[in-house]
JSON list of C-alpha atoms in Angstrom, two decimals:
[
{"chain": "A", "resi": 1, "resn": "ARG", "atom": "CA", "xyz": [120.87, -177.94, -88.43]},
{"chain": "A", "resi": 2, "resn": "VAL", "atom": "CA", "xyz": [119.33, -178.40, -85.00]},
{"chain": "A", "resi": 3, "resn": "THR", "atom": "CA", "xyz": [122.73, -179.08, -83.41]},
{"chain": "A", "resi": 4, "resn": "LYS", "atom": "CA", "xyz": [124.16, -175.87, -84.86]},
{"chain": "A", "resi": 5, "resn": "PHE", "atom": "CA", "xyz": [121.38, -173.87, -83.24]},
{"chain": "A", "resi": 6, "resn": "ALA", "atom": "CA", "xyz": [121.79, -175.81, -79.97]},
{"chain": "A", "resi": 7, "resn": "ASP", "atom": "CA", "xyz": [125.55, -175.09, -79.95]},
{"chain": "A", "resi": 8, "resn": "PHE", "atom": "CA", "xyz": [124.83, -171.40, -80.56]},
{"chain": "A", "resi": 9, "resn": "ARG", "atom": "CA", "xyz": [122.31, -171.33, -77.72]},
{"chain": "A", "resi": 10, "resn": "LEU", "atom": "CA", "xyz": [124.69, -173.24, -75.40]},
{"chain": "A", "resi": 11, "resn": "ASN", "atom": "CA", "xyz": [127.55, -170.78, -75.97]},
{"chain": "A", "resi": 12, "resn": "HIS", "atom": "CA", "xyz": [125.38, -167.72, -75.46]},
{"chain": "A", "resi": 13, "resn": "PHE", "atom": "CA", "xyz": [123.59, -169.29, -72.50]},
{"chain": "A", "resi": 14, "resn": "ALA", "atom": "CA", "xyz": [126.95, -169.87, -70.78]},
{"chain": "A", "resi": 15, "resn": "ILE", "atom": "CA", "xyz": [128.02, -166.27, -71.28]},
{"chain": "A", "resi": 16, "resn": "LEU", "atom": "CA", "xyz": [124.66, -164.88, -70.15]},
{"chain": "A", "resi": 17, "resn": "SER", "atom": "CA", "xyz": [124.69, -167.13, -67.09]},
{"chain": "A", "resi": 18, "resn": "VAL", "atom": "CA", "xyz": [128.07, -165.77, -66.01]},
{"chain": "A", "resi": 19, "resn": "LEU", "atom": "CA", "xyz": [126.89, -162.19, -66.53]},
{"chain": "A", "resi": 20, "resn": "PHE", "atom": "CA", "xyz": [123.78, -162.95, -64.42]},
{"chain": "A", "resi": 21, "resn": "LEU", "atom": "CA", "xyz": [125.98, -164.46, -61.68]},
{"chain": "A", "resi": 22, "resn": "ILE", "atom": "CA", "xyz": [128.17, -161.36, -61.59]},
{"chain": "A", "resi": 23, "resn": "HIS", "atom": "CA", "xyz": [125.09, -159.15, -61.40]},
{"chain": "A", "resi": 24, "resn": "LYS", "atom": "CA", "xyz": [123.60, -161.17, -58.53]},
{"chain": "A", "resi": 25, "resn": "LEU", "atom": "CA", "xyz": [126.86, -161.24, -56.56]},
{"chain": "A", "resi": 26, "resn": "SER", "atom": "CA", "xyz": [127.36, -157.51, -56.99]},
{"chain": "A", "resi": 27, "resn": "ALA", "atom": "CA", "xyz": [123.74, -156.75, -56.09]},
{"chain": "A", "resi": 28, "resn": "GLY", "atom": "CA", "xyz": [123.92, -158.95, -53.00]},
{"chain": "A", "resi": 29, "resn": "ILE", "atom": "CA", "xyz": [127.05, -157.24, -51.75]},
{"chain": "A", "resi": 30, "resn": "SER", "atom": "CA", "xyz": [125.83, -153.71, -52.32]},
{"chain": "A", "resi": 31, "resn": "SER", "atom": "CA", "xyz": [122.44, -154.45, -50.73]},
{"chain": "A", "resi": 32, "resn": "ALA", "atom": "CA", "xyz": [124.18, -155.94, -47.69]},
{"chain": "A", "resi": 33, "resn": "GLU", "atom": "CA", "xyz": [125.93, -152.61, -47.17]},
{"chain": "A", "resi": 34, "resn": "ARG", "atom": "CA", "xyz": [122.70, -150.62, -46.91]},
{"chain": "A", "resi": 35, "resn": "LYS", "atom": "CA", "xyz": [121.60, -149.70, -43.41]},
{"chain": "A", "resi": 36, "resn": "PRO", "atom": "CA", "xyz": [117.90, -149.97, -42.61]},
{"chain": "A", "resi": 37, "resn": "LEU", "atom": "CA", "xyz": [116.10, -146.84, -41.54]},
{"chain": "A", "resi": 38, "resn": "GLY", "atom": "CA", "xyz": [114.41, -146.96, -38.16]},
{"chain": "A", "resi": 39, "resn": "ILE", "atom": "CA", "xyz": [115.48, -148.73, -34.97]},
{"chain": "A", "resi": 40, "resn": "GLY", "atom": "CA", "xyz": [119.22, -149.19, -34.79]},
{"chain": "A", "resi": 41, "resn": "ALA", "atom": "CA", "xyz": [119.84, -147.18, -37.94]},
{"chain": "A", "resi": 42, "resn": "ARG", "atom": "CA", "xyz": [122.36, -144.41, -38.39]},
{"chain": "A", "resi": 43, "resn": "GLY", "atom": "CA", "xyz": [122.31, -141.86, -35.65]},
{"chain": "A", "resi": 44, "resn": "SER", "atom": "CA", "xyz": [121.08, -144.28, -33.02]},
{"chain": "A", "resi": 45, "resn": "SER", "atom": "CA", "xyz": [123.29, -144.42, -29.96]},
{"chain": "A", "resi": 46, "resn": "HIS", "atom": "CA", "xyz": [122.19, -147.97, -29.10]},
{"chain": "A", "resi": 47, "resn": "PRO", "atom": "CA", "xyz": [122.91, -150.84, -31.44]},
{"chain": "A", "resi": 48, "resn": "HIS", "atom": "CA", "xyz": [119.97, -153.04, -32.21]},
{"chain": "A", "resi": 49, "resn": "LEU", "atom": "CA", "xyz": [119.60, -156.61, -33.39]},
{"chain": "A", "resi": 50, "resn": "LEU", "atom": "CA", "xyz": [118.16, -155.36, -36.67]},
{"chain": "A", "resi": 51, "resn": "SER", "atom": "CA", "xyz": [121.26, -153.32, -37.39]},
{"chain": "A", "resi": 52, "resn": "PRO", "atom": "CA", "xyz": [123.53, -154.76, -40.08]},
{"chain": "A", "resi": 53, "resn": "PRO", "atom": "CA", "xyz": [126.91, -156.12, -39.02]},
{"chain": "A", "resi": 54, "resn": "ASP", "atom": "CA", "xyz": [130.06, -154.09, -39.42]},
{"chain": "A", "resi": 55, "resn": "THR", "atom": "CA", "xyz": [130.44, -153.20, -43.10]},
{"chain": "A", "resi": 56, "resn": "SER", "atom": "CA", "xyz": [134.22, -153.61, -43.06]},
{"chain": "A", "resi": 57, "resn": "ARG", "atom": "CA", "xyz": [133.71, -157.35, -43.66]},
{"chain": "A", "resi": 58, "resn": "THR", "atom": "CA", "xyz": [131.45, -156.54, -46.62]},
{"chain": "A", "resi": 59, "resn": "HIS", "atom": "CA", "xyz": [134.07, -154.12, -47.93]},
{"chain": "A", "resi": 60, "resn": "ILE", "atom": "CA", "xyz": [136.73, -156.86, -47.77]},
{"chain": "A", "resi": 61, "resn": "MET", "atom": "CA", "xyz": [134.38, -159.30, -49.51]},
{"chain": "A", "resi": 62, "resn": "ARG", "atom": "CA", "xyz": [133.67, -156.80, -52.28]},
{"chain": "A", "resi": 63, "resn": "LYS", "atom": "CA", "xyz": [137.33, -155.93, -52.67]},
{"chain": "A", "resi": 64, "resn": "TYR", "atom": "CA", "xyz": [138.56, -159.51, -52.94]},
{"chain": "A", "resi": 65, "resn": "LEU", "atom": "CA", "xyz": [135.83, -160.93, -55.17]},
{"chain": "A", "resi": 66, "resn": "ASP", "atom": "CA", "xyz": [137.40, -159.36, -58.26]},
{"chain": "A", "resi": 67, "resn": "ILE", "atom": "CA", "xyz": [139.89, -162.14, -58.99]},
{"chain": "A", "resi": 68, "resn": "PRO", "atom": "CA", "xyz": [137.49, -165.08, -58.42]},
{"chain": "A", "resi": 69, "resn": "LEU", "atom": "CA", "xyz": [134.82, -163.39, -60.57]},
{"chain": "A", "resi": 70, "resn": "THR", "atom": "CA", "xyz": [137.36, -162.75, -63.32]},
{"chain": "A", "resi": 71, "resn": "LEU", "atom": "CA", "xyz": [138.50, -166.39, -63.19]},
{"chain": "A", "resi": 72, "resn": "ILE", "atom": "CA", "xyz": [134.89, -167.60, -63.43]},
{"chain": "A", "resi": 73, "resn": "VAL", "atom": "CA", "xyz": [134.19, -165.35, -66.41]},
{"chain": "A", "resi": 74, "resn": "GLY", "atom": "CA", "xyz": [137.50, -166.38, -68.03]},
{"chain": "A", "resi": 75, "resn": "LEU", "atom": "CA", "xyz": [136.68, -170.07, -67.60]},
{"chain": "A", "resi": 76, "resn": "ALA", "atom": "CA", "xyz": [133.18, -169.62, -69.03]},
{"chain": "A", "resi": 77, "resn": "LEU", "atom": "CA", "xyz": [134.58, -167.66, -71.98]},
{"chain": "A", "resi": 78, "resn": "THR", "atom": "CA", "xyz": [137.21, -170.31, -72.64]},
{"chain": "A", "resi": 79, "resn": "VAL", "atom": "CA", "xyz": [134.61, -173.08, -72.72]},
{"chain": "A", "resi": 80, "resn": "ALA", "atom": "CA", "xyz": [132.11, -171.07, -74.77]},
{"chain": "A", "resi": 81, "resn": "MET", "atom": "CA", "xyz": [134.63, -169.82, -77.33]},
{"chain": "A", "resi": 82, "resn": "LEU", "atom": "CA", "xyz": [136.48, -173.11, -77.76]},
{"chain": "A", "resi": 83, "resn": "TRP", "atom": "CA", "xyz": [133.40, -175.34, -77.92]},
{"chain": "A", "resi": 84, "resn": "PRO", "atom": "CA", "xyz": [133.78, -177.28, -81.20]},
{"chain": "A", "resi": 85, "resn": "LEU", "atom": "CA", "xyz": [131.25, -176.40, -83.89]},
{"chain": "A", "resi": 86, "resn": "ASP", "atom": "CA", "xyz": [130.55, -178.14, -87.18]},
{"chain": "A", "resi": 87, "resn": "ALA", "atom": "CA", "xyz": [129.49, -174.87, -88.80]},
{"chain": "A", "resi": 88, "resn": "PRO", "atom": "CA", "xyz": [128.87, -171.32, -87.64]},
{"chain": "A", "resi": 89, "resn": "PRO", "atom": "CA", "xyz": [125.53, -171.06, -85.86]},
{"chain": "A", "resi": 90, "resn": "PRO", "atom": "CA", "xyz": [122.68, -169.18, -87.49]},
{"chain": "A", "resi": 91, "resn": "ALA", "atom": "CA", "xyz": [122.70, -165.72, -86.03]},
{"chain": "A", "resi": 92, "resn": "PRO", "atom": "CA", "xyz": [121.97, -162.17, -87.14]},
{"chain": "A", "resi": 93, "resn": "GLU", "atom": "CA", "xyz": [124.85, -160.33, -88.76]},
{"chain": "A", "resi": 94, "resn": "GLY", "atom": "CA", "xyz": [127.12, -158.71, -86.17]},
{"chain": "A", "resi": 95, "resn": "SER", "atom": "CA", "xyz": [125.62, -160.48, -83.14]},
{"chain": "A", "resi": 96, "resn": "ASP", "atom": "CA", "xyz": [128.82, -162.48, -82.67]},
{"chain": "A", "resi": 97, "resn": "LYS", "atom": "CA", "xyz": [130.83, -159.28, -82.29]},
{"chain": "A", "resi": 98, "resn": "LEU", "atom": "CA", "xyz": [128.31, -157.92, -79.79]},
{"chain": "A", "resi": 99, "resn": "VAL", "atom": "CA", "xyz": [128.62, -161.10, -77.72]},
{"chain": "A", "resi": 100, "resn": "HIS", "atom": "CA", "xyz": [132.43, -160.78, -77.76]},
{"chain": "A", "resi": 101, "resn": "LEU", "atom": "CA", "xyz": [132.19, -157.14, -76.72]},
{"chain": "A", "resi": 102, "resn": "ILE", "atom": "CA", "xyz": [129.83, -157.83, -73.78]},
{"chain": "A", "resi": 103, "resn": "ALA", "atom": "CA", "xyz": [131.73, -160.92, -72.65]},
{"chain": "A", "resi": 104, "resn": "PHE", "atom": "CA", "xyz": [135.10, -159.18, -72.51]},
{"chain": "A", "resi": 105, "resn": "ALA", "atom": "CA", "xyz": [133.58, -156.14, -70.83]},
{"chain": "A", "resi": 106, "resn": "ALA", "atom": "CA", "xyz": [132.35, -158.55, -68.13]},
{"chain": "A", "resi": 107, "resn": "LEU", "atom": "CA", "xyz": [135.84, -160.05, -67.96]},
{"chain": "A", "resi": 108, "resn": "ALA", "atom": "CA", "xyz": [137.59, -156.71, -67.39]},
{"chain": "A", "resi": 109, "resn": "PHE", "atom": "CA", "xyz": [134.99, -155.05, -65.15]},
{"chain": "A", "resi": 110, "resn": "PRO", "atom": "CA", "xyz": [135.69, -156.77, -61.77]},
{"chain": "A", "resi": 111, "resn": "LEU", "atom": "CA", "xyz": [139.42, -156.08, -61.86]},
{"chain": "A", "resi": 112, "resn": "ALA", "atom": "CA", "xyz": [138.96, -152.53, -63.14]},
{"chain": "A", "resi": 113, "resn": "ARG", "atom": "CA", "xyz": [136.36, -151.90, -60.43]},
{"chain": "A", "resi": 114, "resn": "THR", "atom": "CA", "xyz": [138.80, -152.59, -57.60]},
{"chain": "A", "resi": 115, "resn": "GLY", "atom": "CA", "xyz": [141.96, -151.41, -59.37]},
{"chain": "A", "resi": 116, "resn": "ARG", "atom": "CA", "xyz": [144.12, -153.87, -57.42]},
{"chain": "A", "resi": 117, "resn": "LEU", "atom": "CA", "xyz": [146.10, -155.07, -60.45]},
{"chain": "A", "resi": 118, "resn": "GLY", "atom": "CA", "xyz": [146.37, -151.80, -62.37]},
{"chain": "A", "resi": 119, "resn": "LEU", "atom": "CA", "xyz": [144.35, -150.83, -65.42]},
{"chain": "A", "resi": 120, "resn": "LEU", "atom": "CA", "xyz": [147.16, -151.32, -67.93]},
{"chain": "A", "resi": 121, "resn": "SER", "atom": "CA", "xyz": [147.76, -154.89, -66.78]},
{"chain": "A", "resi": 122, "resn": "VAL", "atom": "CA", "xyz": [143.99, -155.59, -66.95]},
{"chain": "A", "resi": 123, "resn": "PHE", "atom": "CA", "xyz": [143.90, -154.21, -70.49]},
{"chain": "A", "resi": 124, "resn": "ILE", "atom": "CA", "xyz": [146.96, -156.13, -71.66]},
{"chain": "A", "resi": 125, "resn": "GLY", "atom": "CA", "xyz": [145.96, -159.38, -69.92]},
{"chain": "A", "resi": 126, "resn": "ALA", "atom": "CA", "xyz": [142.34, -159.43, -71.10]},
{"chain": "A", "resi": 127, "resn": "SER", "atom": "CA", "xyz": [143.24, -158.34, -74.62]},
{"chain": "A", "resi": 128, "resn": "ALA", "atom": "CA", "xyz": [146.00, -160.97, -74.82]},
{"chain": "A", "resi": 129, "resn": "PHE", "atom": "CA", "xyz": [143.52, -163.58, -73.53]},
{"chain": "A", "resi": 130, "resn": "GLY", "atom": "CA", "xyz": [141.15, -162.66, -76.39]},
{"chain": "A", "resi": 131, "resn": "GLY", "atom": "CA", "xyz": [143.99, -162.91, -78.90]},
{"chain": "A", "resi": 132, "resn": "ALA", "atom": "CA", "xyz": [145.08, -166.28, -77.51]},
{"chain": "A", "resi": 133, "resn": "ILE", "atom": "CA", "xyz": [141.53, -167.61, -77.75]},
{"chain": "A", "resi": 134, "resn": "GLU", "atom": "CA", "xyz": [141.38, -166.52, -81.39]},
{"chain": "A", "resi": 135, "resn": "LEU", "atom": "CA", "xyz": [144.71, -168.21, -82.15]},
{"chain": "A", "resi": 136, "resn": "ILE", "atom": "CA", "xyz": [143.67, -171.46, -80.44]},
{"chain": "A", "resi": 137, "resn": "GLN", "atom": "CA", "xyz": [140.18, -171.67, -81.96]},
{"chain": "A", "resi": 138, "resn": "PRO", "atom": "CA", "xyz": [141.24, -173.39, -85.23]},
{"chain": "A", "resi": 139, "resn": "MET", "atom": "CA", "xyz": [142.40, -176.40, -83.17]},
{"chain": "A", "resi": 140, "resn": "PHE", "atom": "CA", "xyz": [138.79, -176.76, -81.95]},
{"chain": "A", "resi": 141, "resn": "ASN", "atom": "CA", "xyz": [137.14, -176.58, -85.38]},
{"chain": "A", "resi": 142, "resn": "ARG", "atom": "CA", "xyz": [136.41, -172.87, -84.89]},
{"chain": "A", "resi": 143, "resn": "SER", "atom": "CA", "xyz": [137.48, -170.00, -87.09]},
{"chain": "A", "resi": 144, "resn": "ALA", "atom": "CA", "xyz": [139.97, -167.39, -85.94]},
{"chain": "A", "resi": 145, "resn": "ASP", "atom": "CA", "xyz": [138.87, -163.85, -86.77]},
{"chain": "A", "resi": 146, "resn": "VAL", "atom": "CA", "xyz": [140.83, -160.65, -86.20]},
{"chain": "A", "resi": 147, "resn": "ASN", "atom": "CA", "xyz": [137.53, -158.76, -85.96]},
{"chain": "A", "resi": 148, "resn": "ASP", "atom": "CA", "xyz": [136.57, -160.95, -82.98]},
{"chain": "A", "resi": 149, "resn": "TRP", "atom": "CA", "xyz": [139.80, -159.97, -81.27]},
{"chain": "A", "resi": 150, "resn": "ILE", "atom": "CA", "xyz": [139.12, -156.30, -82.02]},
{"chain": "A", "resi": 151, "resn": "ALA", "atom": "CA", "xyz": [135.63, -156.71, -80.49]},
{"chain": "A", "resi": 152, "resn": "ASP", "atom": "CA", "xyz": [137.26, -158.38, -77.47]},
{"chain": "A", "resi": 153, "resn": "THR", "atom": "CA", "xyz": [139.65, -155.45, -77.05]},
{"chain": "A", "resi": 154, "resn": "VAL", "atom": "CA", "xyz": [136.87, -152.88, -77.40]},
{"chain": "A", "resi": 155, "resn": "GLY", "atom": "CA", "xyz": [134.91, -154.86, -74.80]},
{"chain": "A", "resi": 156, "resn": "VAL", "atom": "CA", "xyz": [137.90, -154.73, -72.45]},
{"chain": "A", "resi": 157, "resn": "ILE", "atom": "CA", "xyz": [138.06, -150.95, -72.87]},
{"chain": "A", "resi": 158, "resn": "ILE", "atom": "CA", "xyz": [134.32, -150.67, -72.13]},
{"chain": "A", "resi": 159, "resn": "GLY", "atom": "CA", "xyz": [134.69, -152.95, -69.09]},
{"chain": "A", "resi": 160, "resn": "ILE", "atom": "CA", "xyz": [137.55, -150.83, -67.75]},
{"chain": "A", "resi": 161, "resn": "GLY", "atom": "CA", "xyz": [135.53, -147.68, -68.40]},
{"chain": "A", "resi": 162, "resn": "CYS", "atom": "CA", "xyz": [132.54, -149.12, -66.52]},
{"chain": "A", "resi": 163, "resn": "GLY", "atom": "CA", "xyz": [134.84, -150.14, -63.66]},
{"chain": "A", "resi": 164, "resn": "LEU", "atom": "CA", "xyz": [136.24, -146.62, -63.43]},
{"chain": "A", "resi": 165, "resn": "LEU", "atom": "CA", "xyz": [132.74, -145.15, -63.55]},
{"chain": "A", "resi": 166, "resn": "TYR", "atom": "CA", "xyz": [131.63, -147.52, -60.80]},
{"chain": "A", "resi": 167, "resn": "ARG", "atom": "CA", "xyz": [134.58, -146.45, -58.62]},
{"chain": "A", "resi": 168, "resn": "ARG", "atom": "CA", "xyz": [133.84, -142.79, -59.20]},
{"chain": "A", "resi": 169, "resn": "LEU", "atom": "CA", "xyz": [130.15, -143.16, -58.37]},
{"chain": "A", "resi": 170, "resn": "ARG", "atom": "CA", "xyz": [130.93, -145.33, -55.36]},
{"chain": "A", "resi": 171, "resn": "LYS", "atom": "CA", "xyz": [133.11, -142.61, -53.79]},
{"chain": "A", "resi": 172, "resn": "ARG", "atom": "CA", "xyz": [130.16, -140.19, -53.69]}
]
């Protein structure tokens, strides 16, 4: 019984760790773009040592982090969702679907945020990844569930929606 709970905590810890990593990377990039007010800030004709470097490098970093972040999330999801279990972990009803929804929203968000690969390909790829995970799970002593795949797909839609919202707010 203890190992079931430990497996449950390990899977959810892995997913939450990846979400925290994405949050920290995104926060670090957006905070690096802010210009300090005061000496050397906007409107100053003389650059100052306290002025941030050219933000074009930050823009490139932000633009090209989408694929590595998606690969990291995909790897974490693969490990977490294929980790062999003896029995389903004790959890409140519906919490598994919520975890699937959040995890696949995190998977789709970086690519939808930049739009480099196209939203339809992000939707099809992430949804197919969720379906493939569900089909492979029985080989790892896990149960395949169509409702998990539906939660994955809804999560992908939410992740794409959040990515589009981020882009819209970022333009302002």
